[in-house]
Tab-separated table of C-alpha atoms in Angstrom:
chain	number	residue	atom	x	y	z
M	1	MET	CA	-18.491	17.423	21.592
M	2	HIS	CA	-15.307	15.612	20.978
M	3	GLU	CA	-13.089	18.161	19.242
M	4	ILE	CA	-9.342	17.399	17.947
M	5	TYR	CA	-6.931	20.471	16.962
M	6	THR	CA	-3.213	19.234	16.004
M	7	MET	CA	-0.921	22.393	16.080
M	8	ASN	CA	2.404	22.362	14.224
M	9	THR	CA	1.208	19.199	12.369
M	10	ASN	CA	3.124	18.032	9.730
M	11	PRO	CA	1.013	19.046	6.990
M	12	LEU	CA	2.361	16.718	4.400
M	13	THR	CA	1.434	14.084	6.303
M	14	PRO	CA	-1.361	14.947	9.351
M	15	ALA	CA	-2.959	11.563	9.721
M	16	GLY	CA	-5.847	10.149	7.380
M	17	ALA	CA	-3.901	12.428	4.728
M	18	VAL	CA	-4.178	11.021	1.403
M	19	MET	CA	-0.336	10.247	0.286
M	20	TRP	CA	-0.459	7.903	-2.291
M	21	GLY	CA	-2.341	10.112	-5.786
M	22	TRP	CA	-3.557	9.005	-8.673
M	23	GLU	CA	0.196	7.106	-9.148
M	24	ILE	CA	-0.924	4.204	-7.392
M	25	PRO	CA	-4.234	3.518	-8.070
M	26	VAL	CA	-3.188	3.681	-12.388
M	27	TYR	CA	-0.656	0.906	-11.541
M	28	LEU	CA	-2.581	-0.872	-9.430
M	29	PHE	CA	-5.286	-1.295	-12.254
M	30	LEU	CA	-3.043	-1.072	-15.161
M	31	GLY	CA	-1.180	-3.996	-12.777
M	32	GLY	CA	-4.027	-6.455	-13.303
M	33	LEU	CA	-4.853	-5.454	-16.293
M	34	ALA	CA	-1.544	-6.956	-17.966
M	35	ALA	CA	-2.381	-9.856	-15.357
M	36	GLY	CA	-5.646	-10.564	-16.833
M	37	LEU	CA	-4.701	-10.028	-20.247
M	38	LEU	CA	-2.024	-12.490	-20.015
M	39	ILE	CA	-4.040	-15.402	-18.091
M	40	ILE	CA	-6.836	-14.842	-20.838
M	41	ALA	CA	-4.242	-15.015	-23.411
M	42	ALA	CA	-3.541	-18.583	-21.863
M	43	LEU	CA	-6.659	-19.308	-21.144
M	44	LEU	CA	-8.669	-18.947	-25.145
M	45	ARG	CA	-5.769	-19.715	-27.021
M	46	SER	CA	-6.936	-22.992	-27.410
M	47	ARG	CA	-10.490	-22.397	-27.382
M	48	VAL	CA	-10.982	-19.791	-30.209
M	49	ASP	CA	-9.623	-19.752	-32.892
M	50	GLU	CA	-8.606	-16.152	-33.381
M	51	PRO	CA	-4.835	-15.798	-33.339
M	52	ARG	CA	-4.501	-12.450	-33.770
M	53	ALA	CA	-7.006	-11.300	-30.780
M	54	ILE	CA	-5.008	-13.760	-28.447
M	55	ARG	CA	-1.182	-11.947	-30.155
M	56	LEU	CA	-2.530	-8.654	-29.390
M	57	ALA	CA	-3.647	-9.333	-25.790
M	58	THR	CA	-0.157	-11.188	-24.985
M	59	LEU	CA	1.492	-8.350	-26.312
M	60	ALA	CA	-0.728	-5.792	-24.739
M	61	ALA	CA	0.036	-7.448	-21.103
M	62	PRO	CA	3.581	-6.100	-20.624
M	63	ILE	CA	3.047	-2.713	-22.457
M	64	ALA	CA	0.137	-2.431	-19.771
M	65	LEU	CA	2.806	-3.199	-16.803
M	66	SER	CA	5.144	-0.833	-18.507
M	67	ILE	CA	3.105	2.056	-18.368
M	68	GLY	CA	1.572	1.445	-14.896
M	69	MET	CA	4.989	0.720	-13.695
M	70	GLY	CA	5.739	3.954	-14.999
M	71	ALA	CA	3.064	5.387	-13.000
M	72	LEU	CA	4.961	4.236	-10.050
M	73	TRP	CA	8.419	5.248	-10.955
M	74	LEU	CA	6.500	8.838	-11.330
M	75	ASP	CA	5.340	8.431	-7.353
M	76	LEU	CA	8.730	7.690	-5.797
M	77	ALA	CA	10.272	10.744	-3.777
M	78	TYR	CA	14.032	9.511	-4.979
M	79	LYS	CA	13.325	8.735	-8.181
M	80	LEU	CA	17.131	7.894	-8.523
M	81	HIS	CA	17.381	5.520	-6.031
M	82	VAL	CA	14.500	2.907	-7.774
M	83	TYR	CA	17.370	0.626	-8.145
M	84	ARG	CA	17.174	0.046	-4.668
M	85	PHE	CA	14.266	-1.877	-5.163
M	86	TYR	CA	16.725	-4.779	-6.844
M	87	GLY	CA	19.532	-4.187	-3.960
M	88	SER	CA	17.065	-6.761	-1.549
M	89	PHE	CA	14.135	-8.776	-1.200
M	90	GLN	CA	12.269	-8.065	1.810
M	91	LEU	CA	9.932	-11.011	2.772
M	92	SER	CA	7.305	-8.901	4.868
M	93	SER	CA	7.256	-6.455	2.267
M	94	PRO	CA	4.577	-6.890	-0.454
M	95	MET	CA	5.870	-4.387	-2.528
M	96	SER	CA	9.405	-6.011	-2.746
M	97	TRP	CA	7.788	-9.039	-3.992
M	98	GLY	CA	5.978	-6.956	-6.451
M	99	ALA	CA	9.484	-5.359	-7.638
M	100	TRP	CA	10.506	-9.215	-8.458
M	101	LEU	CA	7.155	-10.881	-9.698
M	102	LEU	CA	7.385	-7.637	-12.289
M	103	VAL	CA	10.498	-8.773	-13.536
M	104	ALA	CA	9.306	-12.903	-13.320
M	105	PHE	CA	6.476	-11.113	-15.666
M	106	TYR	CA	8.042	-10.281	-18.290
M	107	PRO	CA	10.444	-13.349	-19.833
M	108	VAL	CA	6.829	-15.256	-18.965
M	109	SER	CA	4.824	-12.833	-21.412
M	110	VAL	CA	8.248	-13.166	-23.617
M	111	LEU	CA	7.784	-17.079	-23.856
M	112	MET	CA	4.240	-16.609	-24.289
M	113	TYR	CA	4.088	-14.346	-27.112
M	114	LEU	CA	6.531	-16.641	-29.186
M	115	SER	CA	5.163	-19.556	-28.306
M	116	LEU	CA	2.387	-18.256	-30.498
M	117	HIS	CA	3.963	-18.079	-33.664
M	118	ASP	CA	4.369	-21.534	-36.085
M	119	SER	CA	7.734	-20.942	-37.808
M	120	GLU	CA	6.299	-20.158	-40.634
M	121	SER	CA	4.457	-16.992	-38.864
M	122	PHE	CA	7.927	-16.173	-36.822
M	123	ALA	CA	9.770	-15.960	-40.251
M	124	ARG	CA	7.429	-13.667	-41.909
M	125	LEU	CA	7.630	-11.845	-38.363
M	126	CYS	CA	11.290	-12.405	-38.621
M	127	GLY	CA	11.137	-10.393	-41.863
M	128	ARG	CA	9.443	-7.100	-40.714
M	129	PHE	CA	11.322	-6.670	-37.708
M	130	SER	CA	15.198	-8.645	-38.674
M	131	LEU	CA	16.218	-8.183	-35.088
M	132	LEU	CA	14.150	-11.209	-33.942
M	133	SER	CA	15.802	-13.999	-35.844
M	134	ARG	CA	17.953	-13.871	-32.747
M	135	LEU	CA	15.005	-15.332	-30.707
M	136	GLU	CA	14.633	-18.256	-32.822
M	137	GLY	CA	15.772	-20.929	-30.627
M	138	LEU	CA	14.142	-19.635	-27.713
M	139	GLN	CA	10.743	-19.287	-30.458
M	140	ARG	CA	11.637	-23.196	-31.213
M	141	PHE	CA	11.705	-24.010	-27.182
M	142	ALA	CA	8.851	-21.956	-26.270
M	143	ARG	CA	6.519	-23.331	-29.103
M	144	ALA	CA	8.041	-26.535	-28.432
M	145	ARG	CA	6.776	-26.455	-24.331
M	146	ARG	CA	3.550	-24.005	-25.259
M	147	VAL	CA	1.845	-25.880	-22.822
M	148	GLY	CA	4.121	-25.634	-19.856
M	149	VAL	CA	4.487	-21.887	-21.130
M	150	GLU	CA	0.997	-21.415	-20.807
M	151	ARG	CA	1.136	-22.803	-17.431
M	152	ALA	CA	3.692	-19.958	-16.619
M	153	ALA	CA	1.645	-17.390	-17.655
M	154	ILE	CA	-1.766	-18.057	-15.800
M	155	LEU	CA	0.724	-18.935	-12.485
M	156	SER	CA	2.444	-15.270	-13.043
M	157	GLY	CA	-0.393	-13.857	-14.271
M	158	ILE	CA	-2.625	-15.056	-10.763
M	159	GLY	CA	0.741	-13.781	-9.000
M	160	LEU	CA	0.716	-10.372	-10.398
M	161	GLY	CA	-3.094	-9.973	-9.939
M	162	VAL	CA	-3.279	-11.052	-6.203
M	163	TYR	CA	-0.151	-9.226	-5.696
M	164	THR	CA	-2.160	-6.070	-6.251
M	165	GLY	CA	-4.752	-6.610	-3.949
M	166	ILE	CA	-2.053	-8.032	-1.152
M	167	LEU	CA	-0.051	-4.825	-1.614
M	168	LEU	CA	-3.141	-2.610	0.020
M	169	SER	CA	-4.076	-5.980	2.423
M	170	ALA	CA	-0.534	-6.290	3.832
M	171	LEU	CA	-1.013	-2.703	5.697
M	172	SER	CA	-2.984	-3.940	8.041
M	173	ALA	CA	-2.886	-0.860	10.695
M	174	ARG	CA	-5.002	0.894	8.308
M	175	ALA	CA	-8.748	-0.592	8.761
M	176	ALA	CA	-9.759	-0.229	5.445
M	177	TRP	CA	-7.001	-2.316	4.253
M	178	ASN	CA	-7.125	-4.936	6.832
M	179	SER	CA	-9.028	-8.133	4.670
M	180	ALA	CA	-7.704	-10.921	3.067
M	181	VAL	CA	-10.161	-10.658	0.272
M	182	LEU	CA	-8.361	-7.320	-1.370
M	183	GLY	CA	-6.159	-10.180	-3.262
M	184	PRO	CA	-8.994	-12.428	-4.845
M	185	LEU	CA	-11.076	-9.039	-5.418
M	186	PHE	CA	-8.412	-7.649	-6.884
M	187	LEU	CA	-7.238	-10.808	-9.221
M	188	VAL	CA	-10.917	-10.691	-10.673
M	189	SER	CA	-11.757	-7.279	-11.217
M	190	GLY	CA	-8.144	-6.974	-13.137
M	191	PHE	CA	-9.429	-10.204	-14.895
M	192	SER	CA	-12.398	-9.001	-16.063
M	193	THR	CA	-11.235	-5.411	-17.097
M	194	ALA	CA	-8.861	-7.405	-19.328
M	195	ALA	CA	-11.745	-8.987	-20.866
M	196	ALA	CA	-13.397	-6.379	-21.100
M	197	ALA	CA	-10.237	-4.345	-23.037
M	198	LEU	CA	-10.068	-7.258	-25.417
M	199	MET	CA	-13.515	-7.206	-26.534
M	200	LEU	CA	-12.983	-3.274	-27.428
M	201	LEU	CA	-9.500	-4.488	-29.064
M	202	SER	CA	-11.246	-7.332	-30.938
M	203	ARG	CA	-14.173	-8.017	-32.520
M	204	GLY	CA	-14.387	-11.492	-33.645
M	205	ALA	CA	-17.935	-12.817	-32.839
M	206	GLN	CA	-16.093	-15.937	-31.697
M	207	ILE	CA	-14.121	-14.594	-29.257
M	208	HIS	CA	-16.265	-12.293	-28.053
M	209	GLY	CA	-18.575	-14.875	-26.690
M	210	ALA	CA	-15.952	-16.020	-25.432
M	211	LEU	CA	-15.277	-13.130	-23.454
M	212	ARG	CA	-18.298	-12.306	-22.320
M	213	ARG	CA	-19.168	-15.386	-20.511
M	214	LEU	CA	-15.501	-15.384	-19.169
M	215	ASP	CA	-16.511	-11.137	-18.081
M	216	VAL	CA	-19.867	-12.949	-16.647
M	217	VAL	CA	-18.290	-15.298	-14.250
M	218	ALA	CA	-15.560	-12.943	-13.414
M	219	ILE	CA	-18.352	-9.777	-12.530
M	220	ALA	CA	-20.415	-12.364	-10.487
M	221	ALA	CA	-17.270	-13.404	-8.823
M	222	GLU	CA	-15.919	-9.852	-8.066
M	223	LEU	CA	-19.844	-8.644	-6.665
M	224	ALA	CA	-19.599	-11.822	-4.177
M	225	LEU	CA	-16.127	-10.474	-2.812
M	226	ILE	CA	-16.656	-7.160	-2.185
M	227	GLY	CA	-19.893	-8.139	-0.253
M	228	LEU	CA	-17.617	-10.476	1.733
M	229	PHE	CA	-14.965	-7.172	2.086
M	230	LEU	CA	-17.884	-5.215	4.048
M	231	ILE	CA	-19.059	-8.402	5.337
M	232	GLY	CA	-15.642	-8.781	6.958
M	233	LEU	CA	-15.067	-5.168	8.041
M	234	LEU	CA	-18.569	-4.947	9.649
M	235	SER	CA	-17.858	-7.928	11.865
M	236	GLY	CA	-14.938	-6.433	12.832
M	237	GLY	CA	-13.587	-4.700	15.382
M	238	ALA	CA	-14.857	-1.165	16.436
M	239	THR	CA	-11.789	0.721	13.871
M	240	GLN	CA	-12.939	-1.761	10.704
M	241	GLN	CA	-16.341	-0.812	11.632
M	242	ARG	CA	-15.498	2.580	10.771
M	243	ALA	CA	-13.842	1.371	8.153
M	244	ALA	CA	-16.855	-0.043	6.754
M	245	ALA	CA	-18.909	3.334	7.758
M	246	LEU	CA	-16.676	4.982	4.337
M	247	PHE	CA	-18.620	3.130	2.391
M	248	LEU	CA	-21.962	2.935	4.024
M	249	GLY	CA	-22.680	6.650	4.458
M	250	GLY	CA	-19.235	7.847	4.481
M	251	PRO	CA	-17.438	10.287	1.951
M	252	LEU	CA	-16.506	7.101	-0.314
M	253	THR	CA	-20.697	5.945	-0.408
M	254	ALA	CA	-21.514	7.949	-3.635
M	255	THR	CA	-18.646	6.874	-5.987
M	256	PHE	CA	-18.049	3.504	-4.549
M	257	TRP	CA	-22.126	2.471	-5.420
M	258	SER	CA	-22.322	4.507	-8.284
M	259	LEU	CA	-19.069	3.984	-10.413
M	260	VAL	CA	-17.834	0.605	-8.848
M	261	VAL	CA	-21.189	-1.365	-8.201
M	262	VAL	CA	-23.724	0.262	-10.288
M	263	THR	CA	-21.344	0.907	-13.247
M	264	GLY	CA	-18.324	-0.977	-13.172
M	265	LEU	CA	-20.586	-4.390	-12.672
M	266	VAL	CA	-24.678	-4.341	-11.322
M	267	VAL	CA	-25.121	-2.926	-15.385
M	268	PRO	CA	-22.891	-4.508	-17.424
M	269	LEU	CA	-23.361	-8.121	-15.435
M	270	SER	CA	-27.144	-7.207	-16.791
M	271	LEU	CA	-26.766	-6.078	-20.359
M	272	SER	CA	-24.223	-9.358	-20.677
M	273	LEU	CA	-26.796	-11.582	-19.489
M	274	LEU	CA	-29.315	-10.243	-21.562
M	275	GLU	CA	-27.415	-9.648	-25.164
M	276	ARG	CA	-28.455	-13.061	-26.164
M	277	PRO	CA	-32.104	-13.473	-25.503
M	278	LEU	CA	-33.049	-9.815	-26.681
M	279	LYS	CA	-30.291	-10.220	-29.310
M	280	LEU	CA	-28.288	-7.023	-28.707
M	281	ARG	CA	-25.706	-5.757	-30.743
M	282	PRO	CA	-22.272	-6.371	-29.288
M	283	THR	CA	-21.007	-2.550	-28.451
M	284	ALA	CA	-18.394	-0.833	-26.555
M	285	VAL	CA	-20.660	0.387	-23.859
M	286	ILE	CA	-20.104	-2.639	-21.627
M	287	PRO	CA	-16.197	-3.071	-21.791
M	288	VAL	CA	-15.736	1.018	-21.339
M	289	MET	CA	-18.341	0.453	-18.492
M	290	VAL	CA	-16.495	-2.176	-16.839
M	291	LEU	CA	-13.300	-0.270	-16.890
M	292	ILE	CA	-14.315	2.953	-15.550
M	293	GLY	CA	-15.665	0.407	-12.846
M	294	GLY	CA	-12.596	-1.406	-12.696
M	295	PHE	CA	-10.586	1.988	-12.085
M	296	ALA	CA	-12.919	3.359	-9.999
M	297	LEU	CA	-12.496	0.199	-7.090
M	298	ARG	CA	-8.746	0.678	-7.101
M	299	TRP	CA	-8.665	4.717	-7.149
M	300	ILE	CA	-10.960	4.492	-4.084
M	301	LEU	CA	-9.815	1.277	-2.039
M	302	VAL	CA	-6.325	3.369	-2.355
M	303	SER	CA	-7.995	6.192	-0.503
M	304	ALA	CA	-10.435	4.161	2.155
M	305	GLY	CA	-7.203	2.549	3.598
M	306	GLN	CA	-5.663	6.109	4.137
M	307	LEU	CA	-8.936	7.329	5.289
M	308	SER	CA	-9.183	4.851	8.011
R	1	MET	CA	22.781	-9.455	32.636
R	2	SER	CA	26.538	-8.696	32.560
R	3	ALA	CA	29.222	-10.035	30.485
R	4	LYS	CA	30.508	-11.774	33.211
R	5	THR	CA	27.941	-13.900	33.929
R	6	GLY	CA	28.307	-14.548	29.933
R	7	LYS	CA	24.768	-14.312	29.272
R	8	ARG	CA	23.460	-12.408	26.574
R	9	ARG	CA	22.724	-8.248	27.728
R	10	ARG	CA	19.010	-7.999	27.679
R	11	GLN	CA	17.821	-5.876	24.883
R	12	LYS	CA	16.547	-2.462	25.994
R	13	ARG	CA	13.022	-0.562	24.926
R	14	TYR	CA	13.165	2.897	24.368
R	15	ALA	CA	9.712	4.593	24.881
R	16	MET	CA	8.669	7.054	26.322
R	17	ALA	CA	6.303	8.637	28.475
R	18	MET	CA	3.904	11.622	28.153
R	19	ASP	CA	2.153	13.645	30.986
R	20	PRO	CA	-1.455	15.784	29.671
R	21	ARG	CA	-1.456	16.808	33.125
R	22	GLN	CA	2.036	18.867	33.315
R	23	CYS	CA	1.661	19.754	29.250
R	24	VAL	CA	0.337	23.243	28.268
R	25	GLY	CA	0.768	22.934	24.695
R	26	CYS	CA	3.555	25.521	23.819
R	27	ALA	CA	5.366	23.893	21.231
R	28	ALA	CA	9.010	23.991	22.410
R	29	CYS	CA	9.009	20.680	21.970
R	30	VAL	CA	8.106	20.758	18.117
R	31	LEU	CA	10.825	24.147	18.225
R	32	ALA	CA	13.434	22.500	19.393
R	33	CYS	CA	13.115	19.094	17.397
R	34	LYS	CA	13.317	21.426	14.150
R	35	ALA	CA	16.258	22.648	15.665
R	36	GLU	CA	18.037	19.493	16.714
R	37	ASN	CA	17.234	18.012	13.433
R	38	GLU	CA	17.163	20.373	10.470
R	39	VAL	CA	13.902	18.903	9.812
R	40	PRO	CA	12.584	21.312	6.793
R	41	GLU	CA	10.453	23.943	6.263
R	42	GLY	CA	6.890	23.178	6.495
R	43	ALA	CA	7.778	18.961	8.137
R	44	PHE	CA	7.443	18.403	11.331
R	45	ARG	CA	8.682	14.834	13.433
R	46	ASP	CA	6.492	15.750	16.525
R	47	TRP	CA	3.516	18.274	17.360
R	48	ILE	CA	0.735	19.351	19.759
R	49	VAL	CA	-2.981	17.712	19.475
R	50	ASP	CA	-5.095	19.533	21.707
R	51	GLU	CA	-8.232	17.424	22.514
R	52	ILE	CA	-11.712	18.569	24.010
R	53	ARG	CA	-14.124	16.926	25.381
R	54	GLY	CA	-17.137	16.708	27.274
R	55	ARG	CA	-20.684	19.028	26.784
R	56	TYR	CA	-20.316	22.864	27.911
R	57	PRO	CA	-19.623	23.777	30.780
R	58	ASN	CA	-18.258	20.546	31.682
R	59	LEU	CA	-15.487	20.050	29.123
R	60	GLN	CA	-12.241	18.273	29.220
R	61	ARG	CA	-8.934	19.774	27.717
R	62	GLU	CA	-5.845	17.382	27.340
R	63	PHE	CA	-2.794	18.224	25.494
R	64	ARG	CA	-0.330	15.726	24.108
R	65	SER	CA	2.986	16.204	22.278
R	66	GLU	CA	2.989	13.261	20.050
R	67	ARG	CA	5.603	12.023	17.793
R	68	CYS	CA	6.252	8.760	15.885
R	69	HIS	CA	5.952	6.152	18.786
R	70	HIS	CA	8.937	3.358	18.157
R	71	CYS	CA	6.774	0.958	17.744
R	72	SER	CA	8.082	-2.960	19.006
R	73	ASN	CA	5.526	-4.586	16.118
R	74	PRO	CA	6.311	-1.773	13.149
R	75	PRO	CA	4.083	-2.030	10.488
R	76	CYS	CA	6.227	0.825	8.393
R	77	VAL	CA	9.286	-1.560	8.744
R	78	ALA	CA	7.200	-4.487	7.462
R	79	ALA	CA	6.122	-2.396	4.302
R	80	CYS	CA	9.552	-0.939	3.590
R	81	PRO	CA	10.549	-2.978	0.449
R	82	THR	CA	14.228	-1.877	0.843
R	83	GLY	CA	14.695	-2.753	4.201
R	84	ALA	CA	15.564	1.502	4.414
R	85	SER	CA	13.421	1.550	7.352
R	86	HIS	CA	14.613	-0.594	10.269
R	87	VAL	CA	14.620	-1.214	13.742
R	88	ALA	CA	17.965	0.270	15.743
R	89	GLU	CA	19.340	0.248	19.482
R	90	GLY	CA	16.466	-0.056	21.744
R	91	GLY	CA	13.993	-0.675	19.147
R	92	THR	CA	13.849	2.888	17.924
R	93	VAL	CA	12.525	2.885	14.387
R	94	LEU	CA	14.922	4.326	11.552
R	95	VAL	CA	14.835	5.209	7.697
R	96	ALA	CA	18.828	4.457	6.267
R	97	GLN	CA	18.600	7.348	4.008
R	98	ASN	CA	20.902	5.800	1.153
R	99	LYS	CA	18.528	2.690	0.837
R	100	CYS	CA	14.822	5.085	1.148
R	101	THR	CA	13.304	5.406	-2.618
R	102	GLY	CA	10.394	7.446	-1.274
R	103	CYS	CA	7.863	5.084	-2.406
R	104	LYS	CA	5.861	6.013	0.430
R	105	ALA	CA	4.618	2.467	1.748
R	106	CYS	CA	5.916	3.034	5.271
R	107	VAL	CA	3.785	6.812	5.427
R	108	VAL	CA	0.534	5.431	4.459
R	109	ALA	CA	1.557	2.019	6.406
R	110	CYS	CA	1.623	4.274	9.630
R	111	PRO	CA	-1.684	4.524	11.469
R	112	TYR	CA	-0.134	7.278	13.604
R	113	GLY	CA	0.960	10.061	10.532
R	114	ALA	CA	4.497	9.404	12.052
R	115	ARG	CA	6.433	9.618	8.420
R	116	TYR	CA	6.777	12.720	6.290
R	117	VAL	CA	8.871	12.633	2.738
R	118	HIS	CA	12.041	14.814	2.814
R	119	PRO	CA	12.067	17.575	-0.234
R	120	LYS	CA	15.631	15.790	-0.742
R	121	GLY	CA	13.578	12.667	-1.712
R	122	TYR	CA	13.871	10.424	1.161
R	123	VAL	CA	11.263	9.530	3.888
R	124	ASP	CA	12.286	11.545	7.226
R	125	LYS	CA	11.000	10.530	11.051
R	126	CYS	CA	11.216	10.978	14.492
R	127	THR	CA	14.676	9.172	15.874
R	128	PHE	CA	14.485	9.429	19.533
R	129	CYS	CA	17.624	11.692	18.192
R	130	ALA	CA	19.557	8.724	18.613
R	131	HIS	CA	22.695	11.201	18.363
R	132	ARG	CA	21.990	12.053	21.489
R	133	THR	CA	21.199	9.537	23.660
R	134	ALA	CA	23.876	7.700	22.265
R	135	ARG	CA	26.264	10.404	24.369
R	136	GLY	CA	23.992	9.502	27.597
R	137	GLN	CA	22.238	13.178	26.511
R	138	ASP	CA	17.788	13.418	26.796
R	139	PRO	CA	16.443	13.608	22.809
R	140	ALA	CA	15.811	17.538	22.503
R	141	CYS	CA	12.007	17.673	22.733
R	142	VAL	CA	12.532	16.120	26.663
R	143	GLU	CA	15.526	18.204	27.079
R	144	ILE	CA	14.001	21.724	26.574
R	145	CYS	CA	10.239	20.420	27.935
R	146	PRO	CA	9.388	23.818	30.693
R	147	THR	CA	7.165	22.048	32.466
R	148	ASN	CA	8.678	18.145	32.233
R	149	ALA	CA	5.604	16.161	30.318
R	150	LEU	CA	7.884	14.417	28.530
R	151	THR	CA	10.239	11.253	30.211
R	152	PHE	CA	12.429	9.363	27.945
R	153	GLY	CA	14.009	6.270	28.474
R	154	ASP	CA	14.198	2.178	28.738
R	155	ALA	CA	10.520	1.102	29.644
R	156	ASP	CA	11.797	-2.104	30.427
R	157	ASP	CA	14.182	-1.257	32.986
R	158	PRO	CA	12.172	-0.773	36.332
R	159	GLN	CA	15.065	0.628	38.182
R	160	GLY	CA	15.472	3.489	35.292
R	161	SER	CA	12.766	6.701	35.664
R	162	LEU	CA	10.788	5.670	32.713
R	163	GLY	CA	10.485	2.582	34.377
R	164	ARG	CA	9.560	4.194	37.475
R	165	LEU	CA	7.588	6.413	36.114
R	166	LEU	CA	5.042	3.311	34.481
R	167	ALA	CA	4.938	1.699	37.565
R	168	SER	CA	3.165	4.732	39.634
R	169	ARG	CA	1.083	6.214	37.002
R	170	ALA	CA	-1.582	4.640	35.338
R	171	HIS	CA	-1.092	5.019	31.492
R	172	ARG	CA	-2.339	4.644	28.058
R	173	LYS	CA	-1.195	4.428	24.576
R	174	LEU	CA	-2.973	5.239	21.181
R	175	LYS	CA	-4.358	3.362	18.866
R	176	GLU	CA	-3.295	0.486	20.250
R	177	GLU	CA	-6.082	-1.962	18.203
R	178	ALA	CA	-4.159	-1.312	15.119
R	179	GLY	CA	-1.820	-3.900	16.622
R	180	CYS	CA	1.407	-1.761	16.738
R	181	ARG	CA	2.457	-2.272	20.395
R	182	PRO	CA	3.242	1.629	20.384
R	183	ASN	CA	5.935	2.640	23.039
R	184	LEU	CA	4.723	5.935	23.355
R	185	TYR	CA	2.920	6.208	27.162
R	186	ILE	CA	-0.050	8.672	27.811
R	187	LEU	CA	0.375	9.218	31.658
R	188	ALA	CA	-3.418	9.087	32.678
R	189	LYS	CA	-4.721	12.616	34.101
R	190	GLY	CA	-6.395	11.438	37.423
R	191	GLY	CA	-5.233	9.201	39.924
R	192	GLN	CA	-2.328	10.230	41.661
C-alpha cells in the first residue's frame, strides 16, 4: 500500500492540478496556425498563381495570432500588468522571448501583405481604404525587396512556431514537457493546421494540390516526431517513463491516440495519399480532421506536463 | 570571511530541515503561516503531507510539513517572463508583486506545487518569512512548531544549528530528479 494525503493543501494548486486551462492550448494552436500561414504564403507565392489565396493567408496570420493573444491575456490573473511583459527581457524565459517575438511578427506580416500587391492593385486597395495610401512608400519598399520580405516571413514564422513548443519544453522540471522534440513538433503541426485552414478558405485546384503535398510531408514528419517524443520519454529516467505512461495506458491515452494520432494524422494522411489514385473529390473532411488533431495535440500536451 | 580580510562575504544558503520523527501533523505551522503572512482564505503557503507505506500490519506513516523548497536552481525563476520571480538574500525565492502578470508560468514550472494565485492577481508563495529572518527571528512555522520538528538556518554554515543538524542526521530531499536542487531537507526516520 502507498497512500498520500495532503492536509491544508492549497486547493488552488494541489501538486499536479491543471493551472493552465483552455486559454493556453487555444493560444498555442492559433500561434502555430499563424506561423504556418505566413510560412505557406511566403513559400507558395511564386509557386502557385492564386494571389487571392496567398493574400488571404497573409491577412489571416496576424488575425489568428491576435485572437490567440487575446486568449493568453484572458489567462493572466493580473490583466492590468500585461505591459510588464514589455518592461524587461528575461533570457531564460521562453515566454519573454515569445512576447518580443510576437511584436516582430506583426510588422513582418504587414510587409509581406504589402509586398503581395503591385502598384495597380495597391491603388485599387487604397481606393477602398483611403487610410492605406499613407503606406505607399512602405509598399514600394516591400515590393522592391520582396525576396527579403519572404525570407523574413519564413524566419519569423519558424521562430513563432518553434516557440510555441519551446514554451512547454523549457519548463523541464515537469517530466512530460522535458523533451526537445516539442519545438519542431509544434512547428510542423502548426504548418499542417495552416495548410488545412487554407484548404478550407480557398478551393482553387492549383493551390489545393500544392497544399495537399505540403500537408502530406508535414503530417508524415509530425508522426515521426510524435514517435520520437514517446521514445525520448520512454528511454529517459523514471519520472519521464511515468510521463510516457500518461499516453500509454494512463489517463490521456484515449484522447491522445483517437484525436491526435488517428483523427489528426493517420486518417488525413491516408485520405490525402488516396485522393489522386481514387480520384476523390476534395472535401472539408481532411482539413477539419487536421485542425481537430492539431488543437487536441496542444490541449493534451499542456495538460500532460501539469500531470507529470 | 569578514570585510577586514578583503574577501567577499560568503553567500548564505537559507534552508529548512523537517523531522518526520517529531512531526505529528498538527498543522500549527500552516495556521501560524496564514496568520503571519495574511494568506487569503482557501490558499496556503505551507501544508501537511501524510504518507502511509507498507502492507498491513507493517505500515509506516510519515507526516511532513512542506512548503517552497527555495531551490538553488529554481525553475520558477527561469520561467518568469518579467523578472517578478527572483532569488533574494540567502537564495530565498521571492515574487515581486508589482512585476507579476499572473501568467502562471512559474506555477506550472514548479514540480512541488508550492505556488498559488493570490485573489489580487499576483502569484504568491512561501518567503521563508524574509521579514522575520531579516530581524534574526525564525520563520513563523518554525517558531510555532510544538515538537521542534522544523529547523531553519544557513545550510552552508557548519557551525549553525541547521549545519550541525544536517551533519548529524541522515536526510533526503524530495523530487531531486527534477534537477531543481531543493533546499528542504527531510531528516531520516531511522538512525540516531
